N, CA, C and O of each residue as an XYZ file, in Angstrom:
212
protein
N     -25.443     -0.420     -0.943
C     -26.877     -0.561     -1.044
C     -27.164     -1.732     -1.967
O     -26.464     -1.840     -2.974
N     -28.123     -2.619     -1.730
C     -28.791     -3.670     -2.517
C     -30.446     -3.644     -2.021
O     -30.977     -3.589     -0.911
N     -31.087     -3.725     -3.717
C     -32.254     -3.796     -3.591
C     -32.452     -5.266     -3.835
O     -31.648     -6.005     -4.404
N     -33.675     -5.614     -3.311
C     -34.241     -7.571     -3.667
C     -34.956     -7.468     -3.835
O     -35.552     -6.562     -3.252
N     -35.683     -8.326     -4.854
C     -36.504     -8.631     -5.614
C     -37.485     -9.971     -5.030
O     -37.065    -11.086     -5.340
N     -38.492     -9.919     -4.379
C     -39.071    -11.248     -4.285
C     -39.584    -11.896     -5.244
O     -40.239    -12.884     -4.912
N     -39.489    -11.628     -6.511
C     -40.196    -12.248     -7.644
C     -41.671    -12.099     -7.638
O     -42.274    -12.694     -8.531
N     -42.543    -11.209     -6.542
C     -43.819    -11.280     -6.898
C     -44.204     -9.564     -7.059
O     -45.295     -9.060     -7.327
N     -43.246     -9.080     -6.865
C     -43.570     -7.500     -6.793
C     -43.234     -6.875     -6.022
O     -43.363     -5.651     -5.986
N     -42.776     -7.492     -5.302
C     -42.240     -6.479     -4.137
C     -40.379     -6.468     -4.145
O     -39.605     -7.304     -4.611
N     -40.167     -5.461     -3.591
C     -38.637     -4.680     -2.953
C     -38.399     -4.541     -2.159
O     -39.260     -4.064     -1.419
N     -37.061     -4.819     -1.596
C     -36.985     -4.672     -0.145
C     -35.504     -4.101     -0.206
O     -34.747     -4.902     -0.754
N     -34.733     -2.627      0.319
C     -33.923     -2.239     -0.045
C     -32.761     -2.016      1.353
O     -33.014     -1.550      2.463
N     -31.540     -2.496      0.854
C     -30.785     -2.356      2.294
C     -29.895     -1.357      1.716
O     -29.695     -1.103      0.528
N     -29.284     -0.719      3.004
C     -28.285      0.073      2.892
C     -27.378     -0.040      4.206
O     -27.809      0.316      5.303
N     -26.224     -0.507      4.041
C     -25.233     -0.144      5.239
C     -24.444      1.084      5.889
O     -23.221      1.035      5.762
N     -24.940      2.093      6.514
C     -24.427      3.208      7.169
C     -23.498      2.975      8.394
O     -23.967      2.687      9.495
N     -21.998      3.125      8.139
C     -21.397      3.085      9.247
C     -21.378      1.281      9.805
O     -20.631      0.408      9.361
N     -22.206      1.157     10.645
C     -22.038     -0.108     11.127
C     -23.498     -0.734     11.013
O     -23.723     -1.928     10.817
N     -24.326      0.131     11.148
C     -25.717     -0.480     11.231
C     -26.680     -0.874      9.860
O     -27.094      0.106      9.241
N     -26.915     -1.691      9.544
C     -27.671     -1.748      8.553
C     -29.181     -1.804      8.830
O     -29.685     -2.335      9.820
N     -30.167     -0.884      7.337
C     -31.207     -0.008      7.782
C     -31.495     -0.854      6.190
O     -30.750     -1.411      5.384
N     -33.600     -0.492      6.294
C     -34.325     -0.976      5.228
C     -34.235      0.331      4.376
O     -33.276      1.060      4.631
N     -34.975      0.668      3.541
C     -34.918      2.091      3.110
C     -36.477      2.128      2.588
O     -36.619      1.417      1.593
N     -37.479      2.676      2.947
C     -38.375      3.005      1.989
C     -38.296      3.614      0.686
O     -38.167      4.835      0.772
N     -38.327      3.208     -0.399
C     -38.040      3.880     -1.348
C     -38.671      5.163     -1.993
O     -38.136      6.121     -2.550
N     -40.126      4.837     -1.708
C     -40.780      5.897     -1.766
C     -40.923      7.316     -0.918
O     -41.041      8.394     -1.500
N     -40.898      7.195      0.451
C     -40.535      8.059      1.277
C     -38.862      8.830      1.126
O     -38.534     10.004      0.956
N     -38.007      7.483      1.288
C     -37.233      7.910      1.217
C     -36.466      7.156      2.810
O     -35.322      6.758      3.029
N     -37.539      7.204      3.570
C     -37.327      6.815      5.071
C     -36.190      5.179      5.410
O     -36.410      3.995      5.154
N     -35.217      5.745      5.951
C     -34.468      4.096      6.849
C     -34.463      3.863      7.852
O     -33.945      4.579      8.709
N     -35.040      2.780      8.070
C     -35.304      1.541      9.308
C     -33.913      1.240      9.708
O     -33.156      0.660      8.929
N     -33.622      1.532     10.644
C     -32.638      0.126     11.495
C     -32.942     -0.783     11.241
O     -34.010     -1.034     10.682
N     -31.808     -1.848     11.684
C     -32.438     -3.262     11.478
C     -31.466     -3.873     12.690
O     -31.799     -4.429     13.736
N     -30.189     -3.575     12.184
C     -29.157     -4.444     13.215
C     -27.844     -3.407     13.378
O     -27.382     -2.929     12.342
N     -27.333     -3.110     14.467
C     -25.951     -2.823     14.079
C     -24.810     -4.106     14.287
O     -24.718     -4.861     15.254
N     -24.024     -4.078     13.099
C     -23.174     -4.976     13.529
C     -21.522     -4.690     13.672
O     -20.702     -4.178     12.910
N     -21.433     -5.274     15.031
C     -20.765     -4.773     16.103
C     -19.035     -5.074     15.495
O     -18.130     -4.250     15.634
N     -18.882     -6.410     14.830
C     -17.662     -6.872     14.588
C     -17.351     -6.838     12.958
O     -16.429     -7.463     12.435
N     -18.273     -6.010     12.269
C     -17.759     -5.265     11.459
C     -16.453     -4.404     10.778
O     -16.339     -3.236     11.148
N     -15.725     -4.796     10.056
C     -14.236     -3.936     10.278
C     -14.823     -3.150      9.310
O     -15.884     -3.372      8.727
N     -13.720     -1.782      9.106
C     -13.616     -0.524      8.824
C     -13.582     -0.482      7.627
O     -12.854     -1.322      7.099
N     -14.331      0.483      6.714
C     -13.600      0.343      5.290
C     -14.649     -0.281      4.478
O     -14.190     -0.663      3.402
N     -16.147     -0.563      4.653
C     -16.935     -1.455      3.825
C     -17.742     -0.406      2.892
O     -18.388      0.559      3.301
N     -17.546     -0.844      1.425
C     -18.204      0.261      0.792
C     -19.374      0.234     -0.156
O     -20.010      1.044     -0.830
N     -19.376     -1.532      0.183
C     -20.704     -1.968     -0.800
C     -21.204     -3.180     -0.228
O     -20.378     -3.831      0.413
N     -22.450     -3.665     -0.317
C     -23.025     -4.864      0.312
C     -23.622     -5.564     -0.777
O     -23.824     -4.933     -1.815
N     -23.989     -6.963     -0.697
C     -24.965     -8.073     -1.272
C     -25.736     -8.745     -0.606
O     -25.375     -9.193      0.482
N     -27.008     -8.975     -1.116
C     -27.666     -9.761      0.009
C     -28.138    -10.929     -1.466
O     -28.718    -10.857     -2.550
N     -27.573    -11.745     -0.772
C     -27.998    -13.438     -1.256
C     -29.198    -13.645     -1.183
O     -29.946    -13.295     -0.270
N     -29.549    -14.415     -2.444
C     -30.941    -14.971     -2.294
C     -31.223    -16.573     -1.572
O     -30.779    -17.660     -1.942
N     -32.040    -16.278     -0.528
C     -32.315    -17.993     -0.312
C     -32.203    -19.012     -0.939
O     -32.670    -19.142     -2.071
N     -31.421    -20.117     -0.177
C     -31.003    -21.225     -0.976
C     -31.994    -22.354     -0.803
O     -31.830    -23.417     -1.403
């Protein structure tokens, strides 16, 4: 899981389940799909999401 920060107030939170990665509402609680990705290998137990360059 990684949360991001846009610098103006807002969050935007990922989490990778299995193969597909999902948004997470934080408040609800609720996860979005987003993508599954297909060529993914086995075994991933933490993610990062980079900030725009």
């Amino acid at each position: 899981m990684d949360i991001v920060s846009d610098g103006m107030g807002s969050t935007i939170t990922y989490v990778l389940a299995g193969k597909t990665l999902h948004t997470i509402d934080l408040k609800t609680g609720t996860p979005t799909p987003l993508v599954n990705i297909t060529d993914l290998p086995d075994g991933i137990i933490d993610i990062t999401v980079l900030p725009a360059m």
